[in-house]
mmCIF file with all atom_site columns, C-alpha atoms in Angstrom:
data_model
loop_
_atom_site.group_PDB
_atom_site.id
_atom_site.type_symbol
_atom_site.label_atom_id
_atom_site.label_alt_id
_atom_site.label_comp_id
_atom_site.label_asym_id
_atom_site.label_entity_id
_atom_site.label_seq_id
_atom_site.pdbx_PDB_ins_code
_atom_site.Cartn_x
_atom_site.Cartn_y
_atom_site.Cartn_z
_atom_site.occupancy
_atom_site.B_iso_or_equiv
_atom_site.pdbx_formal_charge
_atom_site.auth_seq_id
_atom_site.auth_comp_id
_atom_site.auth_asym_id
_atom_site.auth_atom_id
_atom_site.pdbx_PDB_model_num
ATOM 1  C CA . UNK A 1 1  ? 0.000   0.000  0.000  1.00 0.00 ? 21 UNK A CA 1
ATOM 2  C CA . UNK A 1 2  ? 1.145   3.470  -0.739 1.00 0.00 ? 22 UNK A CA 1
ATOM 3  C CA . UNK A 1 3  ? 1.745   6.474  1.125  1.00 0.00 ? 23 UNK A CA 1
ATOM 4  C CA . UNK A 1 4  ? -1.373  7.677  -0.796 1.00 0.00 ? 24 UNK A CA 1
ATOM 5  C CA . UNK A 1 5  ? -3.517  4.922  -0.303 1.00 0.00 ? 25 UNK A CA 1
ATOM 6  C CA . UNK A 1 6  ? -3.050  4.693  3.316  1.00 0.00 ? 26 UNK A CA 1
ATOM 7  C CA . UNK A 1 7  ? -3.775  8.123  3.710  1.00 0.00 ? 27 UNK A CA 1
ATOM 8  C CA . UNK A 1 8  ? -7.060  7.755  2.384  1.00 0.00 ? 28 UNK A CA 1
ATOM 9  C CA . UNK A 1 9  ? -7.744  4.471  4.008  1.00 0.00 ? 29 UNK A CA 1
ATOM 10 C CA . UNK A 1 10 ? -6.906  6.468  7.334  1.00 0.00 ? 30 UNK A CA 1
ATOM 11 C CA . UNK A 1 11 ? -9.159  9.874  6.205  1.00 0.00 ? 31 UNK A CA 1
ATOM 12 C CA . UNK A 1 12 ? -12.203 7.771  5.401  1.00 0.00 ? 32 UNK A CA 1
ATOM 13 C CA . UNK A 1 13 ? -11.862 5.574  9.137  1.00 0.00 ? 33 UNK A CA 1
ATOM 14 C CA . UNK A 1 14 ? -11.561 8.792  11.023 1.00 0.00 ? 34 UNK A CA 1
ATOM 15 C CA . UNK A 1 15 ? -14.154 10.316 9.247  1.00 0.00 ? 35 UNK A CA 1
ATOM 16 C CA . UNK A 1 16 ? -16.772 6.882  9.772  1.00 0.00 ? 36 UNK A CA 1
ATOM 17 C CA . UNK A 1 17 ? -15.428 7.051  13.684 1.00 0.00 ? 37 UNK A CA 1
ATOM 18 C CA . UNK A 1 18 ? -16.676 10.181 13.848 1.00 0.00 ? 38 UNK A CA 1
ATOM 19 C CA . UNK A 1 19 ? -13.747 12.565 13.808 1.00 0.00 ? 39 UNK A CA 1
ATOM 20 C CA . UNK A 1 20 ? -14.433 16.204 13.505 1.00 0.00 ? 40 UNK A CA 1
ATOM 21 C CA . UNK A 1 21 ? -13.345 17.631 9.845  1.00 0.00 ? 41 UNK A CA 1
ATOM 22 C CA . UNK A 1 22 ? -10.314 19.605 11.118 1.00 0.00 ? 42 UNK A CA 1
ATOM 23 C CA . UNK A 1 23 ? -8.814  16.296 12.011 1.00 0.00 ? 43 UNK A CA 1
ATOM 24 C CA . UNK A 1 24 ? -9.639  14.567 9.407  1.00 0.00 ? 44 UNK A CA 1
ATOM 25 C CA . UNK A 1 25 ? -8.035  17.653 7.298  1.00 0.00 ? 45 UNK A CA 1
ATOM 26 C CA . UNK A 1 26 ? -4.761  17.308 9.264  1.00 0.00 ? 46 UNK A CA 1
ATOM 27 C CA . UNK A 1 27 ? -4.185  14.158 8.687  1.00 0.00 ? 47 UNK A CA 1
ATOM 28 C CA . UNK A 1 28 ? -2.243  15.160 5.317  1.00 0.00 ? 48 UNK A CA 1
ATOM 29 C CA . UNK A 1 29 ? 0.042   17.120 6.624  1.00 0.00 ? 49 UNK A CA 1
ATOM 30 C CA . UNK A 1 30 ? 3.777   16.783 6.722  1.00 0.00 ? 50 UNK A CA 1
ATOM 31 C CA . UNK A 1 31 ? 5.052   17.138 10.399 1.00 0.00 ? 51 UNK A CA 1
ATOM 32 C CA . UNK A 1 32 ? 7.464   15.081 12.080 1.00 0.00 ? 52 UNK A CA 1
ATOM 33 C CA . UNK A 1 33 ? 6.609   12.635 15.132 1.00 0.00 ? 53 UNK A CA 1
ATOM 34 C CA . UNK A 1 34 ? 3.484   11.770 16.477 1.00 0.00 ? 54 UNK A CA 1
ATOM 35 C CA . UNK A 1 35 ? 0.446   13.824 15.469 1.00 0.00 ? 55 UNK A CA 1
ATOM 36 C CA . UNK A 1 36 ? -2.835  13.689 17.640 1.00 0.00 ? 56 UNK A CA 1
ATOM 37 C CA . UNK A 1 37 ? -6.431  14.947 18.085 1.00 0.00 ? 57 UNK A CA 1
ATOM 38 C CA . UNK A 1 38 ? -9.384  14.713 20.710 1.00 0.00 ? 58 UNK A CA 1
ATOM 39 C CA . UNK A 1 39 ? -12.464 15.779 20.812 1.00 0.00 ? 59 UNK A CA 1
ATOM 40 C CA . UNK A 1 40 ? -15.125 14.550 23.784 1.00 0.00 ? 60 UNK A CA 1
ATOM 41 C CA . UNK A 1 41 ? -15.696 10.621 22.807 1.00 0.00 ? 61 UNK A CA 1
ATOM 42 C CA . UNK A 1 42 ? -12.773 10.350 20.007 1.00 0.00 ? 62 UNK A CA 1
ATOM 43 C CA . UNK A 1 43 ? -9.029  10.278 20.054 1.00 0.00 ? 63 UNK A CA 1
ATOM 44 C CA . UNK A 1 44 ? -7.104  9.910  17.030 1.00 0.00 ? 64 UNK A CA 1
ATOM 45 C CA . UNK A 1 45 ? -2.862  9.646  16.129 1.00 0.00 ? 65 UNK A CA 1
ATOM 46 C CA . UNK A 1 46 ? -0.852  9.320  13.561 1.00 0.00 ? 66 UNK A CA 1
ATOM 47 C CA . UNK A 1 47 ? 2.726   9.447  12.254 1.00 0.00 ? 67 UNK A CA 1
ATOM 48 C CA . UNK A 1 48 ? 4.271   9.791  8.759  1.00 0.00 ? 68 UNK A CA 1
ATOM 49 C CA . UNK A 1 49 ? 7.754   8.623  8.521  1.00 0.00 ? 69 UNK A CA 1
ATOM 50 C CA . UNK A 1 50 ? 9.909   7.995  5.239  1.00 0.00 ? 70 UNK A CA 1
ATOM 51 C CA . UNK A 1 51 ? 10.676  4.506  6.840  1.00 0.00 ? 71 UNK A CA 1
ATOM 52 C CA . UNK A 1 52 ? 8.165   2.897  8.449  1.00 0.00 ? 72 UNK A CA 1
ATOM 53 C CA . UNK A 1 53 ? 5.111   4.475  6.515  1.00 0.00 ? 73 UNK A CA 1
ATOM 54 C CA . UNK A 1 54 ? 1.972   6.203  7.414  1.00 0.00 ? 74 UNK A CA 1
ATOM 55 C CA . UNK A 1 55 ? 0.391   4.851  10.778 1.00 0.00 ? 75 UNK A CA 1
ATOM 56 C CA . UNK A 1 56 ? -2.454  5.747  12.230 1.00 0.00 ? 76 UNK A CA 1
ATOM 57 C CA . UNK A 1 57 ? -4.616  5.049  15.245 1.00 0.00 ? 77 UNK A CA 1
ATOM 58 C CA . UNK A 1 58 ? -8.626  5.950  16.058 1.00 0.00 ? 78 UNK A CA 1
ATOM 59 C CA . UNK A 1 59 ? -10.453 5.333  19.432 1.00 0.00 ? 79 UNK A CA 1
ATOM 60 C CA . UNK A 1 60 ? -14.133 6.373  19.110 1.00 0.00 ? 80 UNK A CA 1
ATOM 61 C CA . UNK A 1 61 ? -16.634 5.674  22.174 1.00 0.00 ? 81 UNK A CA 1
ATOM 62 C CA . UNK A 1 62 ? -20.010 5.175  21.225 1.00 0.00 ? 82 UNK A CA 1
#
């Protein structure tokens, strides 16, 4: 799977789990580390790195 690919694998499950838009919209871009996101109900991280790939995380309570 691409960099691409997982991206958008990654945008669509935050956006079914119920992740407000400006996460979502972060998702994309470049930073280095650990990125993360909560809102009341929904946490979300992720990391881009040249060698291990685009990894991503999403805990939604319902």
């Amino acid at each position: 799977m691409t960099r691409s690919e997982a991206l958008k694998a990654a945008r669509c499950t935050f956006r079914e789990a119920g992740a407000f838009q400006a996460l979502v919209d972060r998702l994309g871009v470049p930073a280095s580390g650990e990125q993360s996101g909560a809102r009341t109900g929904f946490t979300g991280a992720w990391e881009s790195d040249a060698e291990r790939g685009f990894r991503a995380q999403v805990v939604a309570a319902r």
